[in-house]
Amino acid sequence: MKMKFKTNKSYSKRLKLTKKGKVISRKSGQNHFNAKESRSKQLAKKKTRSFTLSSKNISRFLPSN
């Protein structure tokens, strides 16, 4: 009997897998203590961040995607 991997819920809430296999996440530090930051920094944080995650890690943490 083959074991099934469970989806890591913390990863699935933070990361999104696109059709082409890119991993997209939200930039950190957006929630509070933003009053002193410059406008350009605030706008830069609103953009999504894409990065590469090896296919081994993707299949380990997000098996259902």
Short mmCIF file of C-alpha atoms in Angstrom, two decimals:
data_model
loop_
_atom_site.label_atom_id
_atom_site.label_comp_id
_atom_site.label_asym_id
_atom_site.label_seq_id
_atom_site.Cartn_x
_atom_site.Cartn_y
_atom_site.Cartn_z
CA MET A 1 0.00 0.00 0.00
CA LYS A 2 1.47 3.31 -1.09
CA MET A 3 1.44 6.19 1.40
CA LYS A 4 -0.16 9.45 0.34
CA PHE A 5 1.45 12.77 1.14
CA LYS A 6 -0.61 15.35 2.96
CA THR A 7 -0.60 18.95 1.75
CA ASN A 8 1.35 21.21 4.08
CA LYS A 9 -1.38 23.72 4.99
CA SER A 10 1.02 26.53 5.94
CA TYR A 11 2.63 26.31 2.49
CA SER A 12 -0.68 26.05 0.67
CA LYS A 13 -1.95 29.22 2.36
CA ARG A 14 1.20 31.21 1.55
CA LEU A 15 2.11 29.93 -1.91
CA LYS A 16 0.26 29.65 -5.17
CA LEU A 17 1.34 27.43 -8.03
CA THR A 18 0.69 28.81 -11.54
CA LYS A 19 -0.16 26.74 -14.61
CA LYS A 20 3.39 27.03 -15.90
CA GLY A 21 4.81 25.83 -12.58
CA LYS A 22 5.94 29.14 -11.09
CA VAL A 23 5.58 29.62 -7.35
CA ILE A 24 4.07 32.97 -6.32
CA SER A 25 3.83 34.42 -2.84
CA ARG A 26 2.92 37.67 -1.15
CA LYS A 27 5.76 39.84 0.12
CA SER A 28 6.19 39.95 3.87
CA GLY A 29 5.84 42.95 6.18
CA GLN A 30 2.59 44.44 4.87
CA ASN A 31 0.37 44.22 7.92
CA HIS A 32 1.49 46.93 10.34
CA PHE A 33 4.27 49.43 11.18
CA ASN A 34 4.13 50.85 7.66
CA ALA A 35 3.58 54.53 8.50
CA LYS A 36 7.26 55.49 8.30
CA GLU A 37 7.96 53.67 5.07
CA SER A 38 8.29 55.54 1.81
CA ARG A 39 5.54 55.30 -0.78
CA SER A 40 7.78 53.38 -3.17
CA LYS A 41 8.49 50.72 -0.53
CA GLN A 42 4.80 50.37 0.23
CA LEU A 43 3.95 49.94 -3.45
CA ALA A 44 6.80 47.47 -3.95
CA LYS A 45 5.41 45.27 -1.18
CA LYS A 46 2.04 45.03 -2.92
CA LYS A 47 3.56 43.22 -5.92
CA THR A 48 3.67 39.45 -5.81
CA ARG A 49 6.99 37.69 -5.58
CA SER A 50 7.82 34.73 -7.79
CA PHE A 51 10.64 32.36 -7.04
CA THR A 52 11.83 28.91 -7.93
CA LEU A 53 11.22 25.96 -5.71
CA SER A 54 12.64 22.63 -6.77
CA SER A 55 10.08 20.18 -8.08
CA LYS A 56 11.02 17.87 -5.22
CA ASN A 57 9.99 20.49 -2.65
CA ILE A 58 6.81 21.38 -4.53
CA SER A 59 5.72 17.76 -4.63
CA ARG A 60 6.61 17.33 -0.97
CA PHE A 61 4.73 20.35 0.38
CA LEU A 62 1.97 20.79 -2.21
CA PRO A 63 1.21 17.29 -3.54
CA SER A 64 -2.38 18.02 -4.54
CA ASN A 65 -1.48 20.99 -6.79
#
